[in-house]
Short mmCIF file of C-alpha atoms in Angstrom, two decimals:
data_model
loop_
_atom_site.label_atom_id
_atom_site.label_comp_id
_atom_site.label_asym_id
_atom_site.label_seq_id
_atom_site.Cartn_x
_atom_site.Cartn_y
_atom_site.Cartn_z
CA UNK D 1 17.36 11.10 17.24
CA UNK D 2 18.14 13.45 14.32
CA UNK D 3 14.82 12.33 12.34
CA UNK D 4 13.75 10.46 8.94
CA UNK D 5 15.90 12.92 6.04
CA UNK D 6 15.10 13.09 2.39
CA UNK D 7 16.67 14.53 -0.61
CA UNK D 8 16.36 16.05 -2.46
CA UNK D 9 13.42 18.54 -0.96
CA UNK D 10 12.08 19.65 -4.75
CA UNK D 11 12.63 18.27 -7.87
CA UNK D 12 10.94 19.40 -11.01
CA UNK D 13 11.39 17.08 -14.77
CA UNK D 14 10.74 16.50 -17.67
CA UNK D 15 8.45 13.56 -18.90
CA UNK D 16 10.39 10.88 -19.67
CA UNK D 17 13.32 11.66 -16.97
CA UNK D 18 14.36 9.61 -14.57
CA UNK D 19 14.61 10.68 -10.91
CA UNK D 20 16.16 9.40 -7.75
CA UNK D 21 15.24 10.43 -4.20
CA UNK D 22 17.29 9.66 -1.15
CA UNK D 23 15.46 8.15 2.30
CA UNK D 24 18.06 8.31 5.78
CA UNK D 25 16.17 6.60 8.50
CA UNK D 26 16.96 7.03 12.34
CA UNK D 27 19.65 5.48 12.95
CA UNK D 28 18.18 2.18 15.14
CA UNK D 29 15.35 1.90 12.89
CA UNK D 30 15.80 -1.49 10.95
CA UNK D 31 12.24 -1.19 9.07
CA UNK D 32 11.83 1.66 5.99
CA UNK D 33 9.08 2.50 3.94
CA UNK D 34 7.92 4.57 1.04
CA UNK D 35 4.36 6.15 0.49
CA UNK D 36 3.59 8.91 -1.90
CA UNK D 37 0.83 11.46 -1.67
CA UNK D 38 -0.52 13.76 -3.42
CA UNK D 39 -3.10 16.55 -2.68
CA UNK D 40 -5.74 16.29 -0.48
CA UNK D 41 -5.42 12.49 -0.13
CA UNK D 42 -3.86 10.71 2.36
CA UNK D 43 -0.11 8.50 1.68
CA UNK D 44 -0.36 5.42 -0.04
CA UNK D 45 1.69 2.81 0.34
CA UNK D 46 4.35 2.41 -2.51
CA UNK D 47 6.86 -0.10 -0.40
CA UNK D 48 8.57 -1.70 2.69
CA UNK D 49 11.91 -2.91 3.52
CA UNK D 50 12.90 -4.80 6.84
CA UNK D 51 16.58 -4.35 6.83
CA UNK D 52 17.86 -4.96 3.17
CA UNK D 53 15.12 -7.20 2.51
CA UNK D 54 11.93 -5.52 0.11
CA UNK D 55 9.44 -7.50 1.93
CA UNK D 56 6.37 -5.66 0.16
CA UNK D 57 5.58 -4.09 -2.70
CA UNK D 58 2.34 -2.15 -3.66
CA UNK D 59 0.68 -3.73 -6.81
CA UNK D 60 -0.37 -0.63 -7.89
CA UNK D 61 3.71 0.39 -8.74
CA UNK D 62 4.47 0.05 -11.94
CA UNK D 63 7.68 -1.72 -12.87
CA UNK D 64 9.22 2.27 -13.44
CA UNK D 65 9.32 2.11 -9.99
CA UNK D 66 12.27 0.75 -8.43
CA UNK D 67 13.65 1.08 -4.18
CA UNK D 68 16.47 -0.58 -3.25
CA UNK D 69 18.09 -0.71 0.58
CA UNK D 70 21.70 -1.90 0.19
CA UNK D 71 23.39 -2.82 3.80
CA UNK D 72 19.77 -1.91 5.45
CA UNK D 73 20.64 1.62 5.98
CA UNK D 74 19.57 4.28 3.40
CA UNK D 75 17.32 3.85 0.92
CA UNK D 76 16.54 5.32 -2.47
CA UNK D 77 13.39 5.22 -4.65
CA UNK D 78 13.81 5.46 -8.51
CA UNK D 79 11.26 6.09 -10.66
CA UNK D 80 12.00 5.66 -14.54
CA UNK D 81 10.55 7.49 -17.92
CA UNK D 82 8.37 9.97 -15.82
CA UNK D 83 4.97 10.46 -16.53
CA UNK D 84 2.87 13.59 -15.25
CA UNK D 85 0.82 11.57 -12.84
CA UNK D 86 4.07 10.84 -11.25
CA UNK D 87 3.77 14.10 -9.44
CA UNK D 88 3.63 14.06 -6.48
CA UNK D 89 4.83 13.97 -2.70
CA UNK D 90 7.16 10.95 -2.00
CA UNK D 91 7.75 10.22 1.69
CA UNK D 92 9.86 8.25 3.39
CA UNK D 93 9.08 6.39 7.06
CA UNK D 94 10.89 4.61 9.40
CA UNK D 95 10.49 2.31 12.45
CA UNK D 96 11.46 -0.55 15.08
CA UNK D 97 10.52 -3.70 15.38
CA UNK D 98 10.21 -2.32 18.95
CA UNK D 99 6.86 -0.83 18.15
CA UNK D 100 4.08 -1.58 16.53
CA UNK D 101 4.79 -1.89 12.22
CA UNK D 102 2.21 1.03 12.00
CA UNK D 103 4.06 3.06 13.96
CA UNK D 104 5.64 5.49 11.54
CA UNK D 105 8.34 8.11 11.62
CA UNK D 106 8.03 10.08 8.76
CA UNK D 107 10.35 12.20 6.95
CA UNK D 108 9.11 15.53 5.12
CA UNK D 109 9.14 14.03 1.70
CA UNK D 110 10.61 14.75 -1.54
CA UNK D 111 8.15 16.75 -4.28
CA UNK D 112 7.96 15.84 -7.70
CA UNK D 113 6.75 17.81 -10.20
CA UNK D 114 6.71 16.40 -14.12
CA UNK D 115 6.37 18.96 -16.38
CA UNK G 1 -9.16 -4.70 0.27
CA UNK G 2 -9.07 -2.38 3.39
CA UNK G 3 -11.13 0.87 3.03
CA UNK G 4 -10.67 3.91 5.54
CA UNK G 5 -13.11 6.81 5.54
CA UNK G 6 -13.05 9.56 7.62
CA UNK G 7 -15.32 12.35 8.27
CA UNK G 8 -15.93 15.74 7.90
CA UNK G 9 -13.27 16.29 5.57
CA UNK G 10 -12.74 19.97 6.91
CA UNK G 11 -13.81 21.18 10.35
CA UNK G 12 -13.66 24.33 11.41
CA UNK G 13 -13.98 25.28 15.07
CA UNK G 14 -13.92 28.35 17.53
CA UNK G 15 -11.00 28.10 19.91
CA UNK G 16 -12.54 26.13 22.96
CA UNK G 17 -15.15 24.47 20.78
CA UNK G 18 -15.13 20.85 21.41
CA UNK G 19 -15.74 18.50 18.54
CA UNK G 20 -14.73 14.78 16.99
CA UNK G 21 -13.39 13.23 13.61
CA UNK G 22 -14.82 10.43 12.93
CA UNK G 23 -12.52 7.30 10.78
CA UNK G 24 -14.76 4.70 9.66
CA UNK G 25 -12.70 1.30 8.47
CA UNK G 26 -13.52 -2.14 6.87
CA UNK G 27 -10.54 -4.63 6.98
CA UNK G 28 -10.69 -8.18 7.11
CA UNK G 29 -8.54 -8.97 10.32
CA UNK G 30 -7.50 -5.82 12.55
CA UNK G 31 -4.05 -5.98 13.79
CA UNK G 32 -3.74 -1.64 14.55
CA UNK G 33 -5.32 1.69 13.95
CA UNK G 34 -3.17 4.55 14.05
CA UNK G 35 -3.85 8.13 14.17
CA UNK G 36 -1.22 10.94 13.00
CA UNK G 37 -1.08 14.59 12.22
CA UNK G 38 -0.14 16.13 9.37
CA UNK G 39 0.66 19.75 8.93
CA UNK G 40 1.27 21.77 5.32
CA UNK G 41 4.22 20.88 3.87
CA UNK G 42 5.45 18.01 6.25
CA UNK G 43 5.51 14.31 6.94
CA UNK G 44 2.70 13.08 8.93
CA UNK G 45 3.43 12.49 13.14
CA UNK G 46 2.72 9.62 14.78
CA UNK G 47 -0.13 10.01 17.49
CA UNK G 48 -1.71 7.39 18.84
CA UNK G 49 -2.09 3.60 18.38
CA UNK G 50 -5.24 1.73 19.44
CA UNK G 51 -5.30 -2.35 19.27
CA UNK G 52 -9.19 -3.36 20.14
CA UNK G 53 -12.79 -2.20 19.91
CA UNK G 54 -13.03 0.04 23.57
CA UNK G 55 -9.47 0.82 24.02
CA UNK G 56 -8.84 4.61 24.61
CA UNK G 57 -5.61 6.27 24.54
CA UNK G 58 -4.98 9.95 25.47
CA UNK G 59 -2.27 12.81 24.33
CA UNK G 60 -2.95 16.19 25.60
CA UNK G 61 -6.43 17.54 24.28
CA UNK G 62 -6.91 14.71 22.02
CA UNK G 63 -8.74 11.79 23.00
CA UNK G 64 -8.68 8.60 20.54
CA UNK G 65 -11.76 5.68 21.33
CA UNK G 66 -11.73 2.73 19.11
CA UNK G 67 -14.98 0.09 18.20
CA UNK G 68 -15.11 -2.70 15.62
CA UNK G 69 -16.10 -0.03 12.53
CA UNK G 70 -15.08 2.99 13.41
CA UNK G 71 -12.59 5.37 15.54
CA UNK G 72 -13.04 9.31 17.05
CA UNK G 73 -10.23 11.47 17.47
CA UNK G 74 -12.09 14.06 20.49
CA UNK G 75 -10.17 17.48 20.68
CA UNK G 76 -11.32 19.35 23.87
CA UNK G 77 -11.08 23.01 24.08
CA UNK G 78 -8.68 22.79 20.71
CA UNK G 79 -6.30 25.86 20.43
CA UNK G 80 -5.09 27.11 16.78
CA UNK G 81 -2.32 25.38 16.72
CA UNK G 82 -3.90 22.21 17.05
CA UNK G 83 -4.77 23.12 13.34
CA UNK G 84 -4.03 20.28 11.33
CA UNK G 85 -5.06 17.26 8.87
CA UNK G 86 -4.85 14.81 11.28
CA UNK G 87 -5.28 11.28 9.37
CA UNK G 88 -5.96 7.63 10.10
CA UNK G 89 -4.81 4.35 9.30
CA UNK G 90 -4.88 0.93 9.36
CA UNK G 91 -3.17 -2.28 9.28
CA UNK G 92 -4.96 -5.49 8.73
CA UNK G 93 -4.65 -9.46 7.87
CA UNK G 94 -1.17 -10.41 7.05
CA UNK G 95 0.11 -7.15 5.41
CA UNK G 96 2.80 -6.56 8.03
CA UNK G 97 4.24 -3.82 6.04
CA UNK G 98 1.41 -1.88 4.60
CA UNK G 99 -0.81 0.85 6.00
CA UNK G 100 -3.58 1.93 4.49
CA UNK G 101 -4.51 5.75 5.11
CA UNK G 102 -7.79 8.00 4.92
CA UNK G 103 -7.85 11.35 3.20
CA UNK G 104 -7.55 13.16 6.37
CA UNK G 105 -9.66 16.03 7.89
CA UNK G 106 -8.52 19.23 8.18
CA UNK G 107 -9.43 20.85 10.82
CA UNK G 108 -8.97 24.77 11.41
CA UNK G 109 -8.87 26.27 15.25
CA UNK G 110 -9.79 30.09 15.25
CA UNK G 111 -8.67 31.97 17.99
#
């Protein structure tokens, strides 16, 4: 079990950018999800795949925001044209439909900062 | 929509000091609550899950206790490194996917 990994760690923009970050579940976990946070609040949801399949998506993500899951393995989250209230800490989760859905492996997110 | 509260936001003890956190939740159909910990800098670790109102599950010096509106998180005798923002959640109704998170408390052990 080598653990959720993102990439990159950091990333500081521009407004107007676009960005990419990278989400590796563990390995047997078939369900992935992305939650951002920023400080002194707790993650909120952003999105959730089972497998390949986007079975969720937070209505409060603007159509800049775009995750796909090809093959139901890694993920990415894309977020278009930048804004400053983008900033923030993205974080990626993981889990099996072993365990409960709100049973969450999380990785140690990706930081944006838009400058 | 689901609404999670929890309380004190910061809580700072004596090592040995006893205390709770308190997460207060209104959801329309309870399927989990779920507590994790969250220290600076890093992803938040899965603690405990609790299912219905007077299950208890225990890890260590924490203690989790669940009723219909609220959940405690009991640390006995806490040691500093159980410093932390330890944070709960929710999952409710037919939102298989989402959970829904309080701001967290922070709490800070000193030795």
């Amino acid at each position: 079990d080598t653990g959720v990994s993102q990439d990159p760690r950091h990333k500081i923009t521009k407004r107007g950018q676009n960005v990419t970050f990278r989400c590796d579940p563990i390995s047997e976990h078939n369900r992935l999800y992305w939650y951002r946070q920023t400080l002194g609040q707790g993650p909120e949801f952003l999105t959730y795949f089972q497998n390949e399949a986007q079975l969720e998506k937070s209505r409060l993500l603007s159509d800049r925001f775009s995750a796909e899951r090809p093959k139901g393995s890694f993920s990415t989250l894309e977020i278009q044209r930048t804004e400053q209230g983008d900033s923030a800490m993205y974080l990626c989760a993981s889990s099996s439909d072993r365990r409960a859905t709100g049973e969450l492996f999380f990785g140690e997110g990706s930081r944006l900062t838009v400058l | 929509e689901d609404q999670v509260t929890q309380s004190p936001e910061a809580l700072r003890l004596q090592e040995g000091e006893s205390s709770s956190l308190n997460c207060s939740y209104t959801v329309s159909g309870l399927r989990g609550l779920f507590w994790y910990r969250q220290d600076p800098g890093k992803g938040p670790e899965f603690l405990f899950t609790l299912y219905s109102a007077g299950e208890e599950k225990e890890k260590e010096r924490l203690k989790a206790t669940l009723t219909k509106k609220e959940s405690f998180l009991h640390i006995t005798a806490p040691k500093p490194e159980d410093s932390a923002t330890y944070l709960c959640a929710v999952q409710a109704g037919t939102n298989a996917g989402k959970s829904t998170f309080g701001d967290g408390t922070t709490l800070t052990v000193k030795p």
